[in-house]
Each structure stands twice: as structure tokens, then as C-alpha cells.
PDB file of C-alpha atoms in Angstrom:
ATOM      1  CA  UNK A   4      49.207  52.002 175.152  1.00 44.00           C
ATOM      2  CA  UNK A   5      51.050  48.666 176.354  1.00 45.00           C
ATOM      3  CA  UNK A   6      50.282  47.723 179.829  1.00 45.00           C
ATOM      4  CA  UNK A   7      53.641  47.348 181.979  1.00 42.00           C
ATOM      5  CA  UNK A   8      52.477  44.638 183.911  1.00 42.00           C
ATOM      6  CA  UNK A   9      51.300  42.556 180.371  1.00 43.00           C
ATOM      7  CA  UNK A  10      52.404  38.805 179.875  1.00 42.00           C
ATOM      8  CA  UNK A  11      55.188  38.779 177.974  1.00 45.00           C
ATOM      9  CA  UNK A  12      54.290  35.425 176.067  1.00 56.00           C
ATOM     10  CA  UNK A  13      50.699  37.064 175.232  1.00 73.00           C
ATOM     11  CA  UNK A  14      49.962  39.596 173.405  1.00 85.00           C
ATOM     12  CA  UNK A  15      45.978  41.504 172.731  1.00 87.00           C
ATOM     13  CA  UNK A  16      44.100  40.771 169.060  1.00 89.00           C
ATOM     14  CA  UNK A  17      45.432  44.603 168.576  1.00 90.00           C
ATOM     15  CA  UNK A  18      49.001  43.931 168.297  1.00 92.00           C
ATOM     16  CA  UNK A  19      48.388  40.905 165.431  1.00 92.00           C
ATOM     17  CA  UNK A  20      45.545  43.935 163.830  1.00 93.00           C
ATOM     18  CA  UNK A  21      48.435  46.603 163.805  1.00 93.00           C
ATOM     19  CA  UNK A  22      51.172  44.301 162.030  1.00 94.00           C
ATOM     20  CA  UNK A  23      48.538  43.299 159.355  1.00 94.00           C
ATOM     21  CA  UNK A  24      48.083  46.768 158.686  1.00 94.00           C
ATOM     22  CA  UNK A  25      51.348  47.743 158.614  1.00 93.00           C
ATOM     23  CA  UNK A  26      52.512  44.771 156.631  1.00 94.00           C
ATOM     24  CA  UNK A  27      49.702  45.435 153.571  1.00 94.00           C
ATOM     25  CA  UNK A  28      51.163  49.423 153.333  1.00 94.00           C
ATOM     26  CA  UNK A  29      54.628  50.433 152.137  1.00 92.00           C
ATOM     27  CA  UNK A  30      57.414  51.622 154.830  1.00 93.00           C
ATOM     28  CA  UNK A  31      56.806  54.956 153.404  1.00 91.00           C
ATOM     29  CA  UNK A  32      53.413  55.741 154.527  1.00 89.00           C
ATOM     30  CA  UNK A  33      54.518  54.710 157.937  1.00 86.00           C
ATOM     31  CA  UNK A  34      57.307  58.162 157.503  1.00 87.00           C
ATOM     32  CA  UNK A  35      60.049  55.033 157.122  1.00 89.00           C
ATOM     33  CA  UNK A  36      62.896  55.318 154.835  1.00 92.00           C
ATOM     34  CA  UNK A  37      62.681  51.720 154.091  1.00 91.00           C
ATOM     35  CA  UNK A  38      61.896  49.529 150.226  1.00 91.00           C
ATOM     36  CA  UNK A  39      60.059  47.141 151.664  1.00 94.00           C
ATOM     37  CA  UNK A  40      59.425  45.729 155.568  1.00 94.00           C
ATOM     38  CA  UNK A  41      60.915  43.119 157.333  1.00 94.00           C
ATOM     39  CA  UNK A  42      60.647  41.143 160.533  1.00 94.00           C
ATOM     40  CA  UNK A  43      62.841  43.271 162.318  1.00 95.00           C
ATOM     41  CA  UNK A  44      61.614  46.676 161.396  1.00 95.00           C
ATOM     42  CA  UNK A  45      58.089  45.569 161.644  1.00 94.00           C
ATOM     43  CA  UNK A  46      59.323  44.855 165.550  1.00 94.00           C
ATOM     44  CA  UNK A  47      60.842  47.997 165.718  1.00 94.00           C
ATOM     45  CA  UNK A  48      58.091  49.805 164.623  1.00 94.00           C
ATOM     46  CA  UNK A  49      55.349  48.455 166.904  1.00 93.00           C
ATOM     47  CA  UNK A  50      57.705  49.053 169.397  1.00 93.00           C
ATOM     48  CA  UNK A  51      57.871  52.290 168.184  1.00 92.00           C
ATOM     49  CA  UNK A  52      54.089  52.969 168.146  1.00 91.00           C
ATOM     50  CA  UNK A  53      53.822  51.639 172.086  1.00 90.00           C
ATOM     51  CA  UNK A  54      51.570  49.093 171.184  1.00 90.00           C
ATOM     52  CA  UNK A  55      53.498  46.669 172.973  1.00 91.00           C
ATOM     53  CA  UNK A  56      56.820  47.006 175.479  1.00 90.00           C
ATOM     54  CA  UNK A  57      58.468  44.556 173.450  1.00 91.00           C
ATOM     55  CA  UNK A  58      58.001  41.732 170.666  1.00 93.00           C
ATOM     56  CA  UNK A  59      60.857  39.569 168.730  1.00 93.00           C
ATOM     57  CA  UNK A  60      61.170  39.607 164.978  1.00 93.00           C
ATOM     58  CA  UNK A  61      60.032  35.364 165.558  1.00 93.00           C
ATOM     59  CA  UNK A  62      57.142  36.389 166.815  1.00 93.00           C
ATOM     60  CA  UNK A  63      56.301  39.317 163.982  1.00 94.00           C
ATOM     61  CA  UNK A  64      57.208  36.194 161.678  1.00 94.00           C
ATOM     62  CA  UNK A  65      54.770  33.684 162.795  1.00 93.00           C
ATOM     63  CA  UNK A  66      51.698  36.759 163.931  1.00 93.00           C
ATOM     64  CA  UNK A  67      52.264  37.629 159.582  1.00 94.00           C
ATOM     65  CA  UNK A  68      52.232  33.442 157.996  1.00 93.00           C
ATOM     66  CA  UNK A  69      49.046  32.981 159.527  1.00 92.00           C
ATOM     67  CA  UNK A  70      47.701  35.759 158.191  1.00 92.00           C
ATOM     68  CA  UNK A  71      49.860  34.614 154.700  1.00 93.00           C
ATOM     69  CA  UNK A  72      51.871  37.797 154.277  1.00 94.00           C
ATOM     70  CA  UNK A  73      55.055  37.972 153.548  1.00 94.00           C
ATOM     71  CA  UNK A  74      55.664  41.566 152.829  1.00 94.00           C
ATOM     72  CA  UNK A  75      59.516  41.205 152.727  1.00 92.00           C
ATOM     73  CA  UNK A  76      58.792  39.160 149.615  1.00 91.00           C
ATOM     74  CA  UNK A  77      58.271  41.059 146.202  1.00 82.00           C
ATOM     75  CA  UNK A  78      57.797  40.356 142.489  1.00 76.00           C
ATOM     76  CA  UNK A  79      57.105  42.620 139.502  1.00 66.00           C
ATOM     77  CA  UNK A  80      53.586  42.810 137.850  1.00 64.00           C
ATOM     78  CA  UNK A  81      51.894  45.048 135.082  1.00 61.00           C
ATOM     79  CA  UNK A  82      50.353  48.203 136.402  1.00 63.00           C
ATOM     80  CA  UNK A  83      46.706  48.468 135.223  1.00 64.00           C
ATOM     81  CA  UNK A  84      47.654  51.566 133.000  1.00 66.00           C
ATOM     82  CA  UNK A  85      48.911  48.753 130.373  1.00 65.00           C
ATOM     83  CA  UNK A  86      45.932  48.540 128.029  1.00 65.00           C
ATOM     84  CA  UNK A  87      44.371  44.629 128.234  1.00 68.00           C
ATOM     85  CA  UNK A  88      42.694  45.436 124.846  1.00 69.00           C
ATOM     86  CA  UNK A  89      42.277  42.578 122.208  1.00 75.00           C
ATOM     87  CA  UNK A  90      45.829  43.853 120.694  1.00 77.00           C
ATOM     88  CA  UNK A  91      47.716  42.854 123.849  1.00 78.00           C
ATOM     89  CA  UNK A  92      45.997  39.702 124.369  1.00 78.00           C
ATOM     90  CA  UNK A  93      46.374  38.559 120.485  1.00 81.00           C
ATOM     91  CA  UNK A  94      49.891  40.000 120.847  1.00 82.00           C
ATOM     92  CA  UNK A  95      50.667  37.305 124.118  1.00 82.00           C
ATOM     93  CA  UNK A  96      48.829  34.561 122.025  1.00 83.00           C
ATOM     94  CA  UNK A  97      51.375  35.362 119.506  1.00 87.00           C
ATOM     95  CA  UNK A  98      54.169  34.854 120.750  1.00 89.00           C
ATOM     96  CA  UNK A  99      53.280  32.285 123.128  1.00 87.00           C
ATOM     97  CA  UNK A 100      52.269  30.098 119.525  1.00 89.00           C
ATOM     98  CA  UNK A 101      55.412  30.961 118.233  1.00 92.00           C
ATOM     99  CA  UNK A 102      57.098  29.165 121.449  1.00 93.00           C
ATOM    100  CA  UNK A 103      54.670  26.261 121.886  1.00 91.00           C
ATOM    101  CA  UNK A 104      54.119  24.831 117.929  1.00 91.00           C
ATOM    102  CA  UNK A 105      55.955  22.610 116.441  1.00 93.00           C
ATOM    103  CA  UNK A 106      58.265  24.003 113.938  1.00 95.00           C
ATOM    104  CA  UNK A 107      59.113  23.767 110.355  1.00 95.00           C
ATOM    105  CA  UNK A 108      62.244  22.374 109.385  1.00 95.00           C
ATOM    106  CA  UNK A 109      63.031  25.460 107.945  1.00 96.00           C
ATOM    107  CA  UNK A 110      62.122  27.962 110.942  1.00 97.00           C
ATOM    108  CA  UNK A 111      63.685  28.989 114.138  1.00 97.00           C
ATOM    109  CA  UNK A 112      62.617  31.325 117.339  1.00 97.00           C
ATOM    110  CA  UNK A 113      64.698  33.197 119.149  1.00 98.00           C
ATOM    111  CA  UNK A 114      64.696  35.236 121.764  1.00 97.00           C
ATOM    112  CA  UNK A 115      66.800  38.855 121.745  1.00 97.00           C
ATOM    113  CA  UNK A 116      68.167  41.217 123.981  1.00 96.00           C
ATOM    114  CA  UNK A 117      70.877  43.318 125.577  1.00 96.00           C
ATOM    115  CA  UNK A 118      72.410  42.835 129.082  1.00 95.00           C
ATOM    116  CA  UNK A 119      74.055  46.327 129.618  1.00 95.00           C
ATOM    117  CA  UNK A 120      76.566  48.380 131.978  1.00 95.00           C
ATOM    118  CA  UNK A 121      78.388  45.103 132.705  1.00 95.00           C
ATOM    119  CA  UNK A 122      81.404  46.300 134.541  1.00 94.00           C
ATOM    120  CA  UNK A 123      84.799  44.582 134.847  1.00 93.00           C
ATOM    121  CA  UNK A 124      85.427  46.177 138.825  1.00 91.00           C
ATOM    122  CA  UNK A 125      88.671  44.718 139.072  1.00 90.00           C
ATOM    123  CA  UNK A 126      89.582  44.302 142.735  1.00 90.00           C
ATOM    124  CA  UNK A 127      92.235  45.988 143.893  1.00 89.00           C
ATOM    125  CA  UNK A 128      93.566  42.950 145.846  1.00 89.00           C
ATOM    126  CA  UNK A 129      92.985  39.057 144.506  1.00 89.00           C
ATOM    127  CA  UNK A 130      89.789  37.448 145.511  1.00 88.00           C
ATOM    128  CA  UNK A 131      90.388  34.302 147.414  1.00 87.00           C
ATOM    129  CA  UNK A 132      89.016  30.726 146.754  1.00 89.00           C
ATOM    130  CA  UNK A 133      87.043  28.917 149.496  1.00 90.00           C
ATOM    131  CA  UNK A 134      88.683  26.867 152.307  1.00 89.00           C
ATOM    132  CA  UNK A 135      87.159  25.198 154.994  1.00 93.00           C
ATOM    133  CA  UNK A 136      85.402  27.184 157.145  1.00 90.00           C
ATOM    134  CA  UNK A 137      85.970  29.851 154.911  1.00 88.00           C
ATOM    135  CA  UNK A 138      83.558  31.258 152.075  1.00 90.00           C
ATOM    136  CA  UNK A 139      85.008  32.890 148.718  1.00 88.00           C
ATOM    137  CA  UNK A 140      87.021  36.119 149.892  1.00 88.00           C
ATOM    138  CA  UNK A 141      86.269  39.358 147.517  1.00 85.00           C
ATOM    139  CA  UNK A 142      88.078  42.402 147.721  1.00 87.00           C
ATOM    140  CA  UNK A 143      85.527  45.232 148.198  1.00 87.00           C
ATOM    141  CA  UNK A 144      87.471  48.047 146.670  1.00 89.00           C
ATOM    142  CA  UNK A 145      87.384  47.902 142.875  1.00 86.00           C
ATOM    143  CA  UNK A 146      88.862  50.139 140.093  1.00 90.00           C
ATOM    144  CA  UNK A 147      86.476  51.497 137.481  1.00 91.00           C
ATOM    145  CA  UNK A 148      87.383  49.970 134.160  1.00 91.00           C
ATOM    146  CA  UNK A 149      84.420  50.829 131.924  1.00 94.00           C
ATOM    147  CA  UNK A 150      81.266  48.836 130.799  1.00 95.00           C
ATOM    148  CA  UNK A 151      80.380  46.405 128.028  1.00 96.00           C
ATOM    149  CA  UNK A 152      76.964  45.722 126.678  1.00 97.00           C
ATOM    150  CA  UNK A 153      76.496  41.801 125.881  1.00 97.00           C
ATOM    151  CA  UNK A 154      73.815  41.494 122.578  1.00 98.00           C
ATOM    152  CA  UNK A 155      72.400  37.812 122.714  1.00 98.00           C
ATOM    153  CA  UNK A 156      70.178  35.655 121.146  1.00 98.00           C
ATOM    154  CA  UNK A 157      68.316  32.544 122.853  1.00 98.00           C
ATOM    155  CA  UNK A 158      67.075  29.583 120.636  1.00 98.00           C
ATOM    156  CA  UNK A 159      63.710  28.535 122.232  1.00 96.00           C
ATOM    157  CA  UNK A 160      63.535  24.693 120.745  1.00 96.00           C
ATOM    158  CA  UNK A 161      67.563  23.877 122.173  1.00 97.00           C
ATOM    159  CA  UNK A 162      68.535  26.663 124.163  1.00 97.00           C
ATOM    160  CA  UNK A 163      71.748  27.713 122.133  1.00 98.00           C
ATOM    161  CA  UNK A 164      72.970  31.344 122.722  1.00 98.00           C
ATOM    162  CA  UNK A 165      74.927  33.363 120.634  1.00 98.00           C
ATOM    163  CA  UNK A 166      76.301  36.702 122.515  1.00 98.00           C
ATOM    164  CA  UNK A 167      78.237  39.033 121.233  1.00 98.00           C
ATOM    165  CA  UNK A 168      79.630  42.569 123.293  1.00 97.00           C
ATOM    166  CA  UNK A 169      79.747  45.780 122.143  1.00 97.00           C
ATOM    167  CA  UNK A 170      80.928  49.335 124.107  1.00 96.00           C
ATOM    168  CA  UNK A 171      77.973  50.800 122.458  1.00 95.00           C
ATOM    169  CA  UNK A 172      74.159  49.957 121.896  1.00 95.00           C
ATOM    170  CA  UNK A 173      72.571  51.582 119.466  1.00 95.00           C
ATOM    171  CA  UNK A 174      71.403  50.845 116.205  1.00 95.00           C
ATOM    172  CA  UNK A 175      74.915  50.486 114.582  1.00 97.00           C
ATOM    173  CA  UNK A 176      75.592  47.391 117.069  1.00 97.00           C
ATOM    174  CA  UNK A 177      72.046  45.826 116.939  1.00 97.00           C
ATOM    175  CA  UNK A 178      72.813  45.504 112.610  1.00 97.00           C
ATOM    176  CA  UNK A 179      76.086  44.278 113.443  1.00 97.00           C
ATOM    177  CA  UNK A 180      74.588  41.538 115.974  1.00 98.00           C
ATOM    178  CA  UNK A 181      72.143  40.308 113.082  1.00 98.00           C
ATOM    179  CA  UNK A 182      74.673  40.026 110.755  1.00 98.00           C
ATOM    180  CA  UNK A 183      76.440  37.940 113.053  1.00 98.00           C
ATOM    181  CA  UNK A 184      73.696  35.669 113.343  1.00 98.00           C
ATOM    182  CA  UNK A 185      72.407  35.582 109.925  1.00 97.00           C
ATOM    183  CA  UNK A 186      76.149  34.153 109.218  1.00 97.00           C
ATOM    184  CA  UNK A 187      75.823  31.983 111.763  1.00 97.00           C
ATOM    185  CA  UNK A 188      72.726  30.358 111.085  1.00 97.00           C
ATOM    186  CA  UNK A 189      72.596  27.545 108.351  1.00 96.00           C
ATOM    187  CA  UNK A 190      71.136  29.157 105.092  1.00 94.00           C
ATOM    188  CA  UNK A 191      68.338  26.201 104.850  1.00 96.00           C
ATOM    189  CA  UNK A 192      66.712  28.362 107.700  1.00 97.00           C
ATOM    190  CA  UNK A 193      64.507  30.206 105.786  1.00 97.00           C
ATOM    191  CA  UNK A 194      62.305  32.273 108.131  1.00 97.00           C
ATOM    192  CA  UNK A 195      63.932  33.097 111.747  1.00 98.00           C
ATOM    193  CA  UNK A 196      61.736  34.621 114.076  1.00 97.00           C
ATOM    194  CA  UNK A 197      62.928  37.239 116.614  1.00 97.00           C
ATOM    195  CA  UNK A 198      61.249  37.828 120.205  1.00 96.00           C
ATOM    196  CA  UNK A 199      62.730  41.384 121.059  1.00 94.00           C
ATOM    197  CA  UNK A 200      61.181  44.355 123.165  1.00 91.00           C
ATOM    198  CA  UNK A 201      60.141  47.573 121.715  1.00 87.00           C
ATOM    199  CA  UNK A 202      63.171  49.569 122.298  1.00 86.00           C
ATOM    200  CA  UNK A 203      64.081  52.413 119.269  1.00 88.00           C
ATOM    201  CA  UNK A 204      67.378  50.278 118.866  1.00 91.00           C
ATOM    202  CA  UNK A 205      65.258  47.296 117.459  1.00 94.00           C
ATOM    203  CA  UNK A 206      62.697  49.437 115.343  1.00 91.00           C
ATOM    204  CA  UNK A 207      64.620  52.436 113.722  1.00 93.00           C
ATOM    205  CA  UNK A 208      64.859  53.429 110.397  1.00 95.00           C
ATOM    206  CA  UNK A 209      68.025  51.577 109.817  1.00 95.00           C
ATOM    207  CA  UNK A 210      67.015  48.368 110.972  1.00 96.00           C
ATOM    208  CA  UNK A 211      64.049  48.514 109.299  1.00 95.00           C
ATOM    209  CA  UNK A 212      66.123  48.839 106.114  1.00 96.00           C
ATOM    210  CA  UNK A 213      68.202  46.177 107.014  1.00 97.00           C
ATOM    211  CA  UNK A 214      65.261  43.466 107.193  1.00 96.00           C
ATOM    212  CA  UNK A 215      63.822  44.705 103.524  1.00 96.00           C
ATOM    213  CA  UNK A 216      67.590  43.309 102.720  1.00 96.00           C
ATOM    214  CA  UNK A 217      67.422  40.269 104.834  1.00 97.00           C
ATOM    215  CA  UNK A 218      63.171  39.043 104.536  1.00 96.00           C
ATOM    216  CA  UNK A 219      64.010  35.508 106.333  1.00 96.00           C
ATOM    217  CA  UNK A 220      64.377  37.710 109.679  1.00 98.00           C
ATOM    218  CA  UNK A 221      60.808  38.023 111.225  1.00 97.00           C
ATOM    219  CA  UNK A 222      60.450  40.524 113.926  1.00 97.00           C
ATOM    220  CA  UNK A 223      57.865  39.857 117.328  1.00 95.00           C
ATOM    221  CA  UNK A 224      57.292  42.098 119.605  1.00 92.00           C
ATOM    222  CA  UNK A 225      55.485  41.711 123.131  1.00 88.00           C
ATOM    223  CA  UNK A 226      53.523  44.493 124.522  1.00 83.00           C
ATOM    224  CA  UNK A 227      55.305  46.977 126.716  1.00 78.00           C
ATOM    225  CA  UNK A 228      55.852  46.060 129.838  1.00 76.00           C
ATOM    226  CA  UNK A 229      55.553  42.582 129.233  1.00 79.00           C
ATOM    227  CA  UNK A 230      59.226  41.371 129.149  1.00 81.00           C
ATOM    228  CA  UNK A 231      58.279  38.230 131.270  1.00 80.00           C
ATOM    229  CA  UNK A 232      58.178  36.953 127.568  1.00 85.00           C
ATOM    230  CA  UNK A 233      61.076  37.702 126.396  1.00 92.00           C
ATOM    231  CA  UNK A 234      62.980  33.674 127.365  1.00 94.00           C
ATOM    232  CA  UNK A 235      66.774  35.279 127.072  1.00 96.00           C
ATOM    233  CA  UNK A 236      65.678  37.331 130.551  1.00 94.00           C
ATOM    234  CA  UNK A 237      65.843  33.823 131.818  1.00 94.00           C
ATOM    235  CA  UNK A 238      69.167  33.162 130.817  1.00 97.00           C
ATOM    236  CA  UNK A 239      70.329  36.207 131.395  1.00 96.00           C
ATOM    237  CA  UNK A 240      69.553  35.582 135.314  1.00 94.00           C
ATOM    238  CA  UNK A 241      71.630  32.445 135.005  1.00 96.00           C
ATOM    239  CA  UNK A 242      74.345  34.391 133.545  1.00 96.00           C
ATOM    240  CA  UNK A 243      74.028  36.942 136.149  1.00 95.00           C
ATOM    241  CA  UNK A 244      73.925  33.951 139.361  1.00 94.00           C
ATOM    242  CA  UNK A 245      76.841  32.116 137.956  1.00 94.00           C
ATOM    243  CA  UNK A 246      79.294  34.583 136.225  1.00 94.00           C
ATOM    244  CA  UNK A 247      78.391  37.712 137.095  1.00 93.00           C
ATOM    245  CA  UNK A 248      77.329  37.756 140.609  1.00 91.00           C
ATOM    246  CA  UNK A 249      81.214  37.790 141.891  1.00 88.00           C
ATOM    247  CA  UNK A 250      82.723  41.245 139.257  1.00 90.00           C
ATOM    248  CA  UNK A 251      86.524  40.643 139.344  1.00 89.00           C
ATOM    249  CA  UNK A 252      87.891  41.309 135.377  1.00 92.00           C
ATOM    250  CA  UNK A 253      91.088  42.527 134.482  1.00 91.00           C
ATOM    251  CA  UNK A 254      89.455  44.762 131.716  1.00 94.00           C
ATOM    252  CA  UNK A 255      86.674  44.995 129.307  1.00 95.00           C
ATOM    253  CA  UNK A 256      88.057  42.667 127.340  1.00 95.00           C
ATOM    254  CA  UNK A 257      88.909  40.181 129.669  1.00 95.00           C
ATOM    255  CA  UNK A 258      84.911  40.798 130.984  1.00 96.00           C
ATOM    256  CA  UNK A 259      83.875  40.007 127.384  1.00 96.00           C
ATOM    257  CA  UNK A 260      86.414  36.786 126.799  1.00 96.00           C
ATOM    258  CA  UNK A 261      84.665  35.619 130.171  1.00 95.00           C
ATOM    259  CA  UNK A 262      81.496  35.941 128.347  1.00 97.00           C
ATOM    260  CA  UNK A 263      82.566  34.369 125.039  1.00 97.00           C
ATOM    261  CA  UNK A 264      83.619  31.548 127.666  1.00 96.00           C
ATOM    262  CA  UNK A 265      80.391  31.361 129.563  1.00 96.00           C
ATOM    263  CA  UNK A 266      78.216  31.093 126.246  1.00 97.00           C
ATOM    264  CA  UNK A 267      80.501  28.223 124.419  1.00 97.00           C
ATOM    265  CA  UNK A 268      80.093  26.210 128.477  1.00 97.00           C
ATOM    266  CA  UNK A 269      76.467  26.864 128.564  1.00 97.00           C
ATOM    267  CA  UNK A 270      75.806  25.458 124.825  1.00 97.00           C
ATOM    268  CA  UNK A 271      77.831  22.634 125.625  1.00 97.00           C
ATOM    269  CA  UNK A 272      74.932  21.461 127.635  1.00 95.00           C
ATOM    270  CA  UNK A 273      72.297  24.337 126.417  1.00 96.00           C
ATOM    271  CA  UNK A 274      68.677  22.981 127.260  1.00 96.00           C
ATOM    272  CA  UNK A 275      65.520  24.887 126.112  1.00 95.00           C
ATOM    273  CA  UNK A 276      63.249  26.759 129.186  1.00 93.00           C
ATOM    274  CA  UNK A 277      59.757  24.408 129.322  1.00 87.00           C
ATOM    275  CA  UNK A 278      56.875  26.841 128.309  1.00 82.00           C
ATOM    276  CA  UNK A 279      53.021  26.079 127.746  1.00 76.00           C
ATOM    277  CA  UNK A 280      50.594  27.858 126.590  1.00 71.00           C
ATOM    278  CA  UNK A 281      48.728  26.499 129.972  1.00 72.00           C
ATOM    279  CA  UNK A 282      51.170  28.694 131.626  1.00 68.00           C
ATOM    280  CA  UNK A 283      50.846  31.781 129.392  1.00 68.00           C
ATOM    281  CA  UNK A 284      46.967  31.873 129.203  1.00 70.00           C
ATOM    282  CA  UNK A 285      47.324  31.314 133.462  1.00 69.00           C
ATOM    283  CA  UNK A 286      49.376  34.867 133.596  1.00 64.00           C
ATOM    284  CA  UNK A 287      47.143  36.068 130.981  1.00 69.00           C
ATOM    285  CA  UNK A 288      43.669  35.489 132.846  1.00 69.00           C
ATOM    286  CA  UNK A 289      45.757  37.179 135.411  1.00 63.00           C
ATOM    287  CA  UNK A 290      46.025  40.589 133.861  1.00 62.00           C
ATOM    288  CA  UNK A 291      42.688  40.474 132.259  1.00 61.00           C
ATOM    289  CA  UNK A 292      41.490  40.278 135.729  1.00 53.00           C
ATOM    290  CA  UNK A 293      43.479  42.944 137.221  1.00 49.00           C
ATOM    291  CA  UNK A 294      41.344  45.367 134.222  1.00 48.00           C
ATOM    292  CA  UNK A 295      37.900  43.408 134.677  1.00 45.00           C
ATOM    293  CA  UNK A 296      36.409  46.781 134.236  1.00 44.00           C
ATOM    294  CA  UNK A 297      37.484  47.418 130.746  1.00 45.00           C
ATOM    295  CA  UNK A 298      37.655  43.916 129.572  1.00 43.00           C
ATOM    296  CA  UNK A 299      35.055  43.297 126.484  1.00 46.00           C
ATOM    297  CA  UNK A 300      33.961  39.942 125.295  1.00 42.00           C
ATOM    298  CA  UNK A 301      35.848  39.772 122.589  1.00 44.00           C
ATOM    299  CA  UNK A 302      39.132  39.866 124.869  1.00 43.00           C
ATOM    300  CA  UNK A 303      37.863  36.644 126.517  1.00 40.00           C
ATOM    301  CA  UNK A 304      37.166  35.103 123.911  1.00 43.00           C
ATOM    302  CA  UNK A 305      40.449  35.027 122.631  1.00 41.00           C
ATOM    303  CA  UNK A 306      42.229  34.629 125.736  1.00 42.00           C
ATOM    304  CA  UNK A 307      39.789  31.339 125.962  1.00 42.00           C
TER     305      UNK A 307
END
């Protein structure tokens, strides 16, 4: 219980104990409807717990960085459930060869996926341009107007995308995206390998029968859960910080012109994402030690 008659600039080892211990469990166990804490509920709920009369969010701040936790923070990781057996870790080698060796002349990589549920959301009154002193002005009524799914492929050695958007995504649309790009791509291409995820679109029966007709496309797939290694998510976050972040379209069609738009800028001065396989055996140590218990030697000695 806080003492009324406490110094407000100090505070007991207790109160710095109780935020740590918060801070390393979820809002949830604490019976808080929250995702995730921050300064100010952390505050609020030591307040809460009467382990001290009072306490800024400042304070909260600097009590948590010198114990290095930033629980506000978060990132995604793979839940040991994932198998780390020598098929994943010869699957990541895989594909992190196929974006680190030089080339043939005749070979490409790219990288594959779907963006989907991208919704026009016209505004129901015209979003304003900055002035000074003023920040971009968005409407935040919108009209429902549908969704579009964008298909696109990311060239790993110069960064060109080709997109195209479809209402649907299902087989049907995938076939009709790799015909697009198997016009697209020179013919002296002879083998073009595809990154893609493990999703029934990209392995059905009728895509499978479409590759028997068309050998120079190679498919690659990561293991699940592992779409850090997919390189188009990393485009797709710039399409989604500098196009899609505001949603004002007309239409679906306008939303997929803006696209087409986006792509032809970015490839005007398309650059490739720098990737080592320094970097990929560093996240791969990482989940081989997250499963220490079930690692074998032969898994470290091909992640070595």
C-alpha cells in the first residue's frame, strides 16, 4: 500500500519490480481489455493496484529502458509448433541460394503474391491537400465500393514488379496472372523461378497442369509460416505506406488504374531489396534456437 506522506520524486525498488512484471505479461492476464501495454496504461494500472498514489507515463518510460523493455513494441516470430526439422532448414537454404547466387543469363527469381480486400472507400467529401500549418485533410465517412485483389510478381536481381488485379482469387486468376507474365517475360528466359507461399491457389490441380504446359516456370515454396521470405511482402509495405495508406478511389477501377500507376512509377526507378545469406542463416540460428530441444546434428550442420 502507498504511503501518503511518500516523496513524490522517489519511489521504493517495488514500484520499478511491479512494472517489470507487468510489462513481460500481456494486458490480458492483468483482466485488461488491452493488445499490448503502454506508458500510460502501465501508469494507470499501478495506480490502480495502490502501489503508488501517483506516477507519470515519463517516469513508467524511463523505470522500463533501463530494464530494456519496450512492451508497446511488437514484431511477429514463428511459434515453436513450426517443425525446425532438416526439411525446413534445407527449405530456407533454398531459397535463400536462389536469392544470393549469381544467375544464369537465362534464369530469373521472382517473388509472388496477392495483396487482397483492397478497398476503394471513396470519401464522401474531397480530401484536402496540405497547407501550412495544416496536415492532409481526409474525409472519415466513406462509401463501400467493393474490393480488388492485386496479383504481383517481384524480380529479386532489379526489383521490377508486374501487378495485375482481379475481383476474384482463386485458381482461375492465379493461371491468368502467369500467363501474363510468361508473355511478358523475354522467351530467352528459359527457367523462371517463383517464390510463392503454400496457399491451395498456388498448388491445385489446375495449376499444376498448367506448369506440365509451361516447364520454364519453377515453383519454391518456403515453409509455413515463414513468409518473412517471401521479398514482394516488402514491397507490398511500400505500396501500402505510399499509396494505400490514405483510401480515397472513385471505384474499383479507378483503385486498380492507381495501381497500374504505382507499379509503372516504382519500375521507373525499381531497385532490388539487399539480401545475404549472412542475414538468412542469422534468423535461421534464431529459430533453431527457439527448438534447441528437438534440434539434431544434422540440422546444424546444414544451417552451418
Amino acid at each position: 500500500m502507498a504511503n501518503d506522506r511518500e516523496d513524490p520524486r522517489f519511489f521504493p525498488p517495488q514500484v520499478a519490480l511491479y512494472l517489470v512484471k507487468i510489462a513481460c505479461e500481456r494486458p490480458d492476464m492483468m483482466e485488461r481489455s488491452l493488445s499490448q501495454w503502454d506508458c500510460t496504461e502501465l501508469a494507470r494500472q499501478v495506480i490502480t493496484a495502490t502501489i503508488v498514489n501517483s506516477i507519470s507515463a515519463s517516469t513508467v518510460r524511463r523505470i522500463l529502458n533501463s530494464n530494456k523493455l519496450k512492451p508497446w513494441r511488437h514484431h511477429l516470430w514463428l511459434s515453436p509448433k513450426a517443425p525446425r526439422d532438416e526439411a525446413f532448414v534445407k527449405s530456407i537454404k533454398e531459397i535463400s541460394c536462389l536469392y544470393t547466387r549469381p544467375l544464369k543469363e537465362d534464369e530469373m527469381v521472382l517473388c509472388v503474391d496477392e495483396k487482397t480486400n483492397l478497398q476503394p472507400r471513396p470519401r464522401k467529401a474531397k480530401t484536402l491537400p496540405a497547407l501550412p500549418d495544416l496536415p492532409v485533410r481526409l474525409e472519415h465517412e466513406y462509401e463501400r465500393k467493393g474490393a480488388v485483389n492485386l496479383f504481383a510478381a517481384f524480380d529479386t536481381r532489379t526489383g521490377q514488379v508486374w501487378g495485375l488485379t482481379y475481383e476474384r482469387k482463386r485458381q482461375e486468376e492465379f493461371i491468368d496472372f502467369l500467363e501474363y507474365l510468361d508473355k511478358e517475360i523475354p522467351s530467352y528466359i528459359k527457367t523462371i523461378h517463383l517464390v510463392l507461399d503454400n496457399l491451395s491457389v498456388h498448388k491445385g490441380k489446375k495449376v499444376q497442369a498448367w506448369l506440365i504446359k509451361h516447364p520454364r516456370f519453377v515453383f519454391h515454396h518456403p515453409p509455413v509460416h515463414c513468409s518473412w521470405m517471401n521479398q514482394v511482402e516488402q514491397w507490398f509495405s511500400i505500396l501500402q505506406r505510399k499509396r494505400l495508406k490514405i483510401a480515397d478511389f472513385a471505384d474499383k477501377k479507378d483503385l486498380s488504374e492507381r495501381l497500374k500507376a504505382f507499379i509503372n512509377e516504382w519500375n521507373t526507378v525499381a531497385h532490388p531489396f539487399h539480401w545475404s545469406e549472412k542475414s538468412t542463416l542469422k534468423v535461421l540460428a534464431k529459430c533453431l534456437i527457439q527448438d534447441s530441444k528437438n534440434i539434431t546434428p544434422t540440422d546444424l550442420a546444414i544451417a552451418a
